[in-house]
Amino acid sequence: MATTEKASTRDRLLDAAAELFYRDGVSIGVEALCRTAGVSKRSMYQLFDSKDEVLAASLERRAPGYAAQLMPGPEDAGTPRERILYVFEQVEKASVGPGYQGCPFLAALVELKDPEHPASRVAATAKQRLLDAFRTQAELGGARDPELLARQLMLVFDGASARAGARIETLDGLATATASTLLDAAGLPE
Amino acid sequence: MATTEKASTRDRLLDAAAELFYRDGVSIGVEALCRTAGVSKRSMYQLFDSKDEVLAASLERRAPGYAAQLMPGPEDAGTPRERILYVFEQVEKASVGPGYQGCPFLAALVELKDPEHPASRVAATAKQRLLDAFRTQAELGGARDPELLARQLMLVFDGASARAGARIETLDGLATATASTLLDAAGLPE
DNA sequence: CAGCGAGGAAACCGATCGGTCTACCGGGCG
DNA sequence: CGCCCGGTAGACCGATCGGTTTCCTCGCTG
């Protein structure tokens, strides 16, 4: 079987969903979503039980690429400190893009408000993975309290992406500088 | 003239709006809003031009009380450091409440996505006031870079309230500890 | 070629959206 | 008393919501 087929109906739908939900929020309509994806509502409701499931699936699909964009590959050399700071540099880089609206997973959690919503569970899992990655690097770097440091870094990460996405902060080294200060205090050396 | 009259139509409407928009998000309907407030749609549309204006006005009304809850009164003694940390203690206290959904102003900015929306402008102003308060205290305390410190504290504040509101973080000293670390690094003494 | 299934177009469902408007009610005031 | 005014209740508007269904056209396969 070929690994490169033309994008399936499902793929087109989830790609459009990821983009529209991110740009316009979760209250975008099914009609507009299907029109954009070039997929009929009939097909959408054969693939998914509800709009909520489409949202959840689109976030799930987005997760690996999101992580890859933020995290340096396992091959890239670098100290734990460098690997952590790389994440914040990437956020700052992304945040200057014209369509930047902050972390899509946090946005979904804020908009849905219900932690039990299927999409909320997906989003929470994605955030958990970043927390885990921070903790792993904190441990490797010999931080005094890796769990504490990882949670602190998540505060900065989410604060920075939310504020930049809302256009009330420009970052511009701010996130990296703040993370760096926390790394210093945690005893994570160069 | 009496300072205590029974709540005016406008007051009842804005109080209900603040609560519903916060609890259910900005996409709550005008119908449900008016029913909850005990105000007819007719009255609402005589007082405001649109639902968007109601949202903006409800946030504006909420702002002073929100600030008062977070900030110690000007009479309360305390070093700048103590006054700053008080804010984070208050967030942690509020975040354990059952209906906590994070900072209502940041939530509105995230949900609306449009920085030009009238309610977004109100929300941005409210956030700016907290930033100003942080910077003032940072200056009073002799921080090396008061503007930088204030922006860092806002990252922590918004990250902490968003994550606690989304139920993916419990705080429990985390926000205060993180702020404290940043204060140390900025040279703001006890 | 015939037959079949996937999927698009679009009508349709009841409910709700933001917003307008009419009808009515009650209290204050001449 | 008679009038007006602030307000409520709720019908109503066209549009859209999430979701279902019908119809028809493709392209594949035997």
Short mmCIF file of C-alpha atoms (C1' of nucleotides) in Angstrom, two decimals:
data_model
loop_
_atom_site.label_atom_id
_atom_site.label_comp_id
_atom_site.label_asym_id
_atom_site.label_seq_id
_atom_site.Cartn_x
_atom_site.Cartn_y
_atom_site.Cartn_z
CA MET A 1 0.00 0.00 0.00
CA ALA A 2 1.15 3.49 -0.76
CA THR A 3 2.12 5.72 2.14
CA THR A 4 1.41 8.78 0.03
CA GLU A 5 -2.20 8.88 -1.03
CA LYS A 6 -4.06 12.02 -1.78
CA ALA A 7 -5.44 13.46 1.43
CA SER A 8 -8.40 11.44 2.63
CA THR A 9 -11.72 12.99 3.50
CA ARG A 10 -10.87 12.52 7.15
CA ASP A 11 -7.52 14.28 6.79
CA ARG A 12 -8.96 17.23 4.94
CA LEU A 13 -11.68 17.57 7.55
CA LEU A 14 -9.33 17.45 10.52
CA ASP A 15 -6.87 19.85 8.95
CA ALA A 16 -9.58 22.39 8.26
CA ALA A 17 -11.00 21.83 11.74
CA ALA A 18 -7.65 22.45 13.41
CA GLU A 19 -7.19 25.69 11.52
CA LEU A 20 -10.72 27.03 11.94
CA PHE A 21 -11.10 26.07 15.57
CA TYR A 22 -7.80 27.76 16.28
CA ARG A 23 -8.46 30.92 14.30
CA ASP A 24 -12.14 31.46 15.08
CA GLY A 25 -12.70 29.50 18.27
CA VAL A 26 -14.62 26.36 19.08
CA SER A 27 -17.99 27.93 18.32
CA ILE A 28 -17.36 27.88 14.58
CA GLY A 29 -20.24 26.17 12.87
CA VAL A 30 -20.36 22.74 11.30
CA GLU A 31 -21.60 24.27 8.09
CA ALA A 32 -18.61 26.60 7.69
CA LEU A 33 -16.25 23.86 8.76
CA CYS A 34 -17.45 21.41 6.13
CA ARG A 35 -17.54 24.06 3.43
CA THR A 36 -13.92 24.97 4.14
CA ALA A 37 -12.82 21.35 4.23
CA GLY A 38 -14.64 20.49 1.02
CA VAL A 39 -16.44 17.71 2.87
CA SER A 40 -20.17 17.20 3.10
CA LYS A 41 -21.87 17.14 6.47
CA ARG A 42 -23.02 13.67 5.58
CA SER A 43 -19.43 12.45 5.38
CA MET A 44 -18.45 14.24 8.55
CA TYR A 45 -21.22 12.61 10.53
CA GLN A 46 -20.27 9.22 9.15
CA LEU A 47 -16.72 9.69 10.37
CA PHE A 48 -17.57 11.27 13.73
CA ASP A 49 -20.47 11.15 16.13
CA SER A 50 -20.57 14.86 16.81
CA LYS A 51 -18.84 18.18 16.31
CA ASP A 52 -17.25 17.72 19.73
CA GLU A 53 -15.57 14.54 18.54
CA VAL A 54 -14.27 16.33 15.46
CA LEU A 55 -12.76 18.98 17.70
CA ALA A 56 -11.15 16.37 19.92
CA ALA A 57 -9.76 14.47 16.95
CA SER A 58 -8.39 17.61 15.35
CA LEU A 59 -6.52 18.51 18.53
CA GLU A 60 -5.19 14.99 18.81
CA ARG A 61 -3.94 15.18 15.25
CA ARG A 62 -2.29 18.51 15.92
CA ALA A 63 -0.39 17.34 19.01
CA PRO A 64 2.62 15.54 17.51
CA GLY A 65 3.45 18.37 15.11
CA TYR A 66 3.06 20.90 17.87
CA ALA A 67 5.47 19.02 20.09
CA ALA A 68 7.93 18.60 17.25
CA GLN A 69 7.88 22.31 16.56
CA LEU A 70 8.60 23.20 20.17
CA MET A 71 11.04 20.51 21.13
CA PRO A 72 14.49 19.96 19.62
CA GLY A 73 14.80 16.52 18.07
CA PRO A 74 16.45 13.83 20.17
CA GLU A 75 19.44 13.95 17.82
CA ASP A 76 20.13 17.63 18.32
CA ALA A 77 22.89 17.96 20.81
CA GLY A 78 22.54 20.28 23.76
CA THR A 79 22.49 20.43 27.51
CA PRO A 80 19.18 20.04 29.33
CA ARG A 81 19.25 23.77 29.93
CA GLU A 82 19.64 24.47 26.23
CA ARG A 83 16.88 22.06 25.35
CA ILE A 84 14.51 23.74 27.78
CA LEU A 85 15.34 27.24 26.63
CA TYR A 86 14.87 26.12 23.04
CA VAL A 87 11.17 25.63 23.76
CA PHE A 88 10.77 29.22 24.90
CA GLU A 89 12.74 30.52 21.94
CA GLN A 90 10.36 28.66 19.67
CA VAL A 91 7.33 30.18 21.39
CA GLU A 92 8.75 33.63 20.97
CA LYS A 93 9.47 32.95 17.34
CA ALA A 94 5.97 31.63 16.67
CA SER A 95 4.30 34.44 18.60
CA VAL A 96 5.33 37.09 16.09
CA GLY A 97 3.44 35.30 13.30
CA PRO A 98 0.35 37.17 12.11
CA GLY A 99 -2.14 34.42 12.93
CA TYR A 100 -0.72 33.53 16.33
CA GLN A 101 -3.41 32.99 18.94
CA GLY A 102 -1.48 31.26 21.70
CA CYS A 103 -1.32 27.58 22.54
CA PRO A 104 -4.26 25.86 20.83
CA PHE A 105 -4.67 23.36 23.64
CA LEU A 106 -4.87 25.94 26.39
CA ALA A 107 -7.25 27.98 24.22
CA ALA A 108 -9.51 24.97 23.83
CA LEU A 109 -9.48 24.36 27.59
CA VAL A 110 -10.34 27.98 28.29
CA GLU A 111 -13.09 28.14 25.71
CA LEU A 112 -14.72 24.84 26.57
CA LYS A 113 -14.52 25.42 30.34
CA ASP A 114 -15.61 21.84 30.88
CA PRO A 115 -12.64 19.61 31.82
CA GLU A 116 -14.72 16.54 31.01
CA HIS A 117 -15.28 17.53 27.41
CA PRO A 118 -13.56 15.01 25.12
CA ALA A 119 -11.49 17.77 23.53
CA SER A 120 -10.50 19.04 26.97
CA ARG A 121 -9.11 15.64 27.83
CA VAL A 122 -7.05 15.60 24.66
CA ALA A 123 -5.79 19.11 25.35
CA ALA A 124 -4.92 18.31 28.95
CA THR A 125 -2.93 15.28 27.79
CA ALA A 126 -0.98 17.40 25.32
CA LYS A 127 -0.12 19.90 28.06
CA GLN A 128 0.87 17.04 30.33
CA ARG A 129 3.36 15.83 27.74
CA LEU A 130 5.15 19.17 27.70
CA LEU A 131 5.24 19.14 31.50
CA ASP A 132 6.76 15.66 31.39
CA ALA A 133 9.38 16.77 28.89
CA PHE A 134 10.34 19.69 31.13
CA ARG A 135 10.62 17.43 34.15
CA THR A 136 12.73 14.91 32.27
CA GLN A 137 15.18 17.59 31.25
CA ALA A 138 15.15 19.08 34.73
CA GLU A 139 16.10 15.70 36.14
CA LEU A 140 18.83 15.20 33.57
CA GLY A 141 20.22 18.63 34.36
CA GLY A 142 20.33 17.95 38.07
CA ALA A 143 17.72 20.45 39.18
CA ARG A 144 17.12 20.55 42.92
CA ASP A 145 13.38 19.92 42.51
CA PRO A 146 12.62 18.79 38.94
CA GLU A 147 8.86 18.57 39.47
CA LEU A 148 8.69 22.07 40.90
CA LEU A 149 10.85 23.50 38.14
CA ALA A 150 8.77 21.82 35.44
CA ARG A 151 5.54 23.23 36.86
CA GLN A 152 7.10 26.69 37.10
CA LEU A 153 8.17 26.50 33.49
CA MET A 154 4.64 25.57 32.48
CA LEU A 155 3.31 28.68 34.20
CA VAL A 156 5.71 30.79 32.18
CA PHE A 157 4.98 28.89 28.98
CA ASP A 158 1.23 29.25 29.25
CA GLY A 159 1.37 32.81 30.52
CA ALA A 160 3.65 33.83 27.68
CA SER A 161 1.69 32.13 24.91
CA ALA A 162 -1.67 33.33 26.21
CA ARG A 163 -0.56 36.92 26.58
CA ALA A 164 1.21 36.99 23.24
CA GLY A 165 -1.80 35.36 21.58
CA ALA A 166 -4.11 37.96 23.10
CA ARG A 167 -1.79 40.72 21.88
CA ILE A 168 -1.21 42.20 25.29
CA GLU A 169 2.47 41.20 25.40
CA THR A 170 5.19 41.06 22.81
CA LEU A 171 7.63 38.66 24.46
CA ASP A 172 10.87 39.51 22.66
CA GLY A 173 13.15 37.60 24.95
CA LEU A 174 10.84 37.87 27.95
CA ALA A 175 9.82 34.23 28.11
CA THR A 176 13.36 32.99 27.58
CA ALA A 177 14.75 35.40 30.16
CA THR A 178 12.15 34.37 32.72
CA ALA A 179 12.74 30.68 32.14
CA SER A 180 16.46 31.26 32.39
CA THR A 181 16.06 32.92 35.77
CA LEU A 182 14.03 29.99 37.04
CA LEU A 183 16.63 27.55 35.74
CA ASP A 184 19.35 29.45 37.55
CA ALA A 185 17.43 29.36 40.79
CA ALA A 186 16.79 25.63 40.41
CA GLY A 187 20.48 24.96 40.13
CA LEU A 188 20.43 23.85 36.53
CA PRO A 189 23.87 24.72 35.19
CA GLU A 190 24.98 25.80 31.77
CA MET B 1 -29.97 61.03 48.20
CA ALA B 2 -29.77 57.46 49.37
CA THR B 3 -26.65 55.55 48.44
CA THR B 4 -28.59 52.33 48.86
CA GLU B 5 -31.34 52.04 46.31
CA LYS B 6 -32.64 48.76 45.11
CA ALA B 7 -30.51 47.45 42.29
CA SER B 8 -31.33 49.19 39.05
CA THR B 9 -32.19 47.32 35.90
CA ARG B 10 -28.75 48.15 34.58
CA ASP B 11 -27.03 46.80 37.69
CA ARG B 12 -28.97 43.56 37.69
CA LEU B 13 -28.22 43.07 34.03
CA LEU B 14 -24.50 43.70 34.37
CA ASP B 15 -24.19 41.51 37.45
CA ALA B 16 -25.89 38.62 35.71
CA ALA B 17 -23.82 39.23 32.59
CA ALA B 18 -20.57 39.14 34.54
CA GLU B 19 -21.50 35.86 36.17
CA LEU B 20 -22.86 34.12 33.08
CA PHE B 21 -20.14 35.27 30.71
CA TYR B 22 -17.58 34.06 33.22
CA ARG B 23 -19.20 30.73 33.95
CA ASP B 24 -20.42 29.78 30.49
CA GLY B 25 -18.31 31.86 28.15
CA VAL B 26 -19.05 34.78 25.88
CA SER B 27 -21.30 32.74 23.60
CA ILE B 28 -24.09 32.62 26.17
CA GLY B 29 -27.29 33.85 24.55
CA VAL B 30 -29.08 37.13 25.07
CA GLU B 31 -32.25 35.24 25.88
CA ALA B 32 -30.70 33.29 28.75
CA LEU B 33 -28.87 36.36 29.96
CA CYS B 34 -32.02 38.46 30.21
CA ARG B 35 -34.00 35.67 31.80
CA THR B 36 -31.36 35.25 34.51
CA ALA B 37 -31.12 38.98 35.13
CA GLY B 38 -34.90 39.40 35.26
CA VAL B 39 -34.65 42.04 32.56
CA SER B 40 -36.54 42.11 29.30
CA LYS B 41 -34.67 42.16 26.03
CA ARG B 42 -36.38 45.42 25.30
CA SER B 43 -34.81 47.05 28.36
CA MET B 44 -31.43 45.59 27.57
CA TYR B 45 -31.44 46.99 24.07
CA GLN B 46 -32.51 50.38 25.38
CA LEU B 47 -29.54 50.44 27.73
CA PHE B 48 -26.98 48.98 25.30
CA ASP B 49 -26.54 48.89 21.56
CA SER B 50 -25.56 45.25 21.36
CA LYS B 51 -24.64 42.16 23.31
CA ASP B 52 -20.99 43.05 22.75
CA GLU B 53 -21.48 46.32 24.60
CA VAL B 54 -23.14 44.51 27.47
CA LEU B 55 -20.14 42.22 27.69
CA ALA B 56 -17.74 45.17 27.66
CA ALA B 57 -19.72 47.02 30.31
CA SER B 58 -19.95 43.96 32.53
CA LEU B 59 -16.18 43.55 32.43
CA GLU B 60 -15.68 47.21 33.18
CA ARG B 61 -17.97 46.95 36.16
CA ARG B 62 -16.11 43.89 37.40
CA ALA B 63 -12.67 45.51 37.23
CA PRO B 64 -12.55 47.56 40.45
CA GLY B 65 -13.73 44.69 42.63
CA TYR B 66 -11.30 42.33 40.98
CA ALA B 67 -8.40 44.66 41.65
CA ALA B 68 -9.53 45.18 45.24
CA GLN B 69 -9.66 41.44 45.81
CA LEU B 70 -6.13 40.93 44.51
CA MET B 71 -4.35 43.95 45.87
CA PRO B 72 -3.85 44.84 49.51
CA GLY B 73 -5.42 48.18 50.41
CA PRO B 74 -3.10 51.20 50.46
CA GLU B 75 -3.44 51.29 54.25
CA ASP B 76 -2.21 47.76 54.78
CA ALA B 77 1.39 47.95 55.75
CA GLY B 78 3.96 45.82 54.00
CA THR B 79 7.10 45.94 51.94
CA PRO B 80 6.78 46.01 48.16
CA ARG B 81 7.79 42.37 48.13
CA GLU B 82 5.00 41.48 50.53
CA ARG B 83 2.49 43.47 48.53
CA ILE B 84 3.46 41.68 45.34
CA LEU B 85 3.37 38.24 46.91
CA TYR B 86 -0.02 39.03 48.39
CA VAL B 87 -1.44 39.10 44.87
CA PHE B 88 -0.26 35.58 44.17
CA GLU B 89 -1.51 34.33 47.52
CA GLN B 90 -4.92 35.72 46.63
CA VAL B 91 -4.91 33.94 43.27
CA GLU B 92 -4.05 30.68 44.94
CA LYS B 93 -6.80 31.20 47.46
CA ALA B 94 -9.39 32.01 44.79
CA SER B 95 -8.31 29.15 42.56
CA VAL B 96 -9.53 26.48 44.95
CA GLY B 97 -13.09 27.80 44.80
CA PRO B 98 -15.51 25.50 42.95
CA GLY B 99 -16.49 27.97 40.23
CA TYR B 100 -13.01 29.27 39.50
CA GLN B 101 -12.32 29.64 35.80
CA GLY B 102 -9.21 31.78 35.79
CA CYS B 103 -8.89 35.51 35.22
CA PRO B 104 -12.11 36.71 33.58
CA PHE B 105 -10.29 39.33 31.53
CA LEU B 106 -7.79 36.93 30.05
CA ALA B 107 -10.61 34.46 29.38
CA ALA B 108 -12.53 37.13 27.48
CA LEU B 109 -9.45 38.00 25.42
CA VAL B 110 -8.86 34.35 24.59
CA GLU B 111 -12.48 33.67 23.70
CA LEU B 112 -13.02 36.77 21.63
CA LYS B 113 -9.69 36.50 19.79
CA ASP B 114 -10.28 39.95 18.35
CA PRO B 115 -8.17 42.59 20.17
CA GLU B 116 -10.36 45.31 18.65
CA HIS B 117 -13.54 44.02 20.21
CA PRO B 118 -14.86 46.57 22.73
CA ALA B 119 -14.74 43.99 25.50
CA SER B 120 -11.16 43.09 24.54
CA ARG B 121 -10.14 46.71 25.02
CA VAL B 122 -11.69 46.77 28.46
CA ALA B 123 -10.01 43.51 29.38
CA ALA B 124 -6.63 44.66 28.09
CA THR B 125 -6.93 47.82 30.18
CA ALA B 126 -7.68 45.81 33.29
CA LYS B 127 -4.62 43.64 32.70
CA GLN B 128 -2.54 46.74 32.10
CA ARG B 129 -3.52 48.08 35.52
CA LEU B 130 -2.19 45.00 37.25
CA LEU B 131 1.03 45.31 35.26
CA ASP B 132 1.32 48.93 36.35
CA ALA B 133 0.77 47.99 39.98
CA PHE B 134 3.53 45.39 39.76
CA ARG B 135 5.91 47.88 38.19
CA THR B 136 5.16 50.50 40.82
CA GLN B 137 5.94 48.07 43.62
CA ALA B 138 9.01 46.85 41.77
CA GLU B 139 10.29 50.42 41.58
CA LEU B 140 9.53 51.07 45.23
CA GLY B 141 11.36 47.91 46.19
CA GLY B 142 14.43 48.86 44.20
CA ALA B 143 14.29 46.13 41.59
CA ARG B 144 17.11 46.21 39.06
CA ASP B 145 14.69 46.33 36.11
CA PRO B 146 11.17 47.11 37.35
CA GLU B 147 9.57 46.89 33.90
CA LEU B 148 11.10 43.48 33.23
CA LEU B 149 10.14 42.17 36.64
CA ALA B 150 6.56 43.39 36.24
CA ARG B 151 6.20 41.67 32.87
CA GLN B 152 7.67 38.45 34.28
CA LEU B 153 5.19 38.54 37.14
CA MET B 154 2.34 38.94 34.65
CA LEU B 155 3.47 35.80 32.84
CA VAL B 156 3.34 33.88 36.08
CA PHE B 157 0.03 35.45 37.09
CA ASP B 158 -1.70 34.63 33.82
CA GLY B 159 -0.13 31.21 33.49
CA ALA B 160 -1.14 30.31 37.01
CA SER B 161 -4.71 31.55 36.76
CA ALA B 162 -5.28 30.02 33.33
CA ARG B 163 -3.92 26.62 34.31
CA ALA B 164 -5.77 26.57 37.62
CA GLY B 165 -8.96 27.68 35.90
CA ALA B 166 -8.59 24.92 33.32
CA ARG B 167 -8.06 22.41 36.10
CA ILE B 168 -4.69 21.24 34.84
CA GLU B 169 -2.75 22.69 37.77
CA THR B 170 -3.50 23.01 41.46
CA LEU B 171 -1.11 25.81 42.43
CA ASP B 172 -0.78 25.27 46.19
CA GLY B 173 2.12 27.59 46.70
CA LEU B 174 3.42 27.24 43.16
CA ALA B 175 2.57 30.73 41.96
CA THR B 176 3.85 32.35 45.13
CA ALA B 177 7.05 30.34 45.06
CA THR B 178 7.67 31.18 41.41
CA ALA B 179 7.04 34.88 41.97
CA SER B 180 9.30 34.79 44.98
CA THR B 181 12.12 33.32 42.92
CA LEU B 182 11.73 36.06 40.34
CA LEU B 183 11.72 38.73 43.05
CA ASP B 184 14.94 37.31 44.47
CA ALA B 185 16.61 37.39 41.09
CA ALA B 186 15.47 40.95 40.49
CA GLY B 187 17.13 42.10 43.68
CA LEU B 188 13.96 42.93 45.55
CA PRO B 189 14.78 42.36 49.19
CA GLU B 190 12.65 41.24 52.07
"C1'" DC C 1 -21.64 -3.40 -19.49
"C1'" DA C 2 -24.14 -3.76 -14.89
"C1'" DG C 3 -23.92 -3.13 -10.16
"C1'" DC C 4 -22.34 -1.13 -6.08
"C1'" DG C 5 -20.66 1.92 -2.53
"C1'" DA C 6 -18.54 6.32 -1.25
"C1'" DG C 7 -19.39 10.81 -0.98
"C1'" DG C 8 -21.06 15.53 -2.48
"C1'" DA C 9 -25.21 18.89 -2.74
"C1'" DA C 10 -28.69 20.39 -0.45
"C1'" DA C 11 -33.32 20.09 1.69
"C1'" DC C 12 -34.96 19.63 6.04
"C1'" DC C 13 -35.58 19.29 11.34
"C1'" DG C 14 -36.37 21.82 15.78
"C1'" DA C 15 -33.80 24.94 18.47
"C1'" DT C 16 -31.44 29.02 19.19
"C1'" DC C 17 -28.91 33.08 17.68
"C1'" DG C 18 -28.88 38.61 17.97
"C1'" DG C 19 -32.12 41.98 17.48
"C1'" DT C 20 -36.89 44.43 16.85
"C1'" DC C 21 -41.44 45.45 18.04
"C1'" DT C 22 -46.13 45.32 19.87
"C1'" DA C 23 -49.13 44.92 23.81
"C1'" DC C 24 -49.77 45.46 28.35
"C1'" DC C 25 -49.05 46.67 33.28
"C1'" DG C 26 -48.29 49.72 37.40
"C1'" DG C 27 -46.95 53.91 39.82
"C1'" DG C 28 -46.19 58.96 40.01
"C1'" DC C 29 -48.05 63.33 38.90
"C1'" DG C 30 -50.94 67.05 36.85
"C1'" DC D 1 -59.30 61.17 37.54
"C1'" DG D 2 -56.33 60.73 33.13
"C1'" DC D 3 -52.00 60.60 31.32
"C1'" DC D 4 -47.42 59.11 30.67
"C1'" DC D 5 -43.35 56.46 31.41
"C1'" DG D 6 -40.24 52.65 32.69
"C1'" DG D 7 -40.52 48.29 32.44
"C1'" DT D 8 -42.02 43.13 31.44
"C1'" DA D 9 -43.72 39.48 28.59
"C1'" DG D 10 -43.29 37.54 24.56
"C1'" DA D 11 -44.30 37.30 19.49
"C1'" DC D 12 -41.65 37.84 15.66
"C1'" DC D 13 -37.65 38.47 12.11
"C1'" DG D 14 -34.06 36.21 9.17
"C1'" DA D 15 -30.00 33.69 10.02
"C1'" DT D 16 -27.60 30.04 11.89
"C1'" DC D 17 -26.98 26.26 15.10
"C1'" DG D 18 -26.01 20.81 15.37
"C1'" DG D 19 -27.68 17.00 13.15
"C1'" DT D 20 -30.48 13.87 9.75
"C1'" DT D 21 -32.01 12.53 5.39
"C1'" DT D 22 -32.81 12.25 0.46
"C1'" DC D 23 -31.14 12.25 -4.01
"C1'" DC D 24 -27.81 11.80 -7.36
"C1'" DT D 25 -23.29 11.40 -9.44
"C1'" DC D 26 -19.14 9.59 -9.61
"C1'" DG D 27 -15.44 5.73 -10.08
"C1'" DC D 28 -14.29 1.12 -9.08
"C1'" DT D 29 -14.86 -3.80 -9.83
"C1'" DG D 30 -16.80 -8.10 -11.64
#
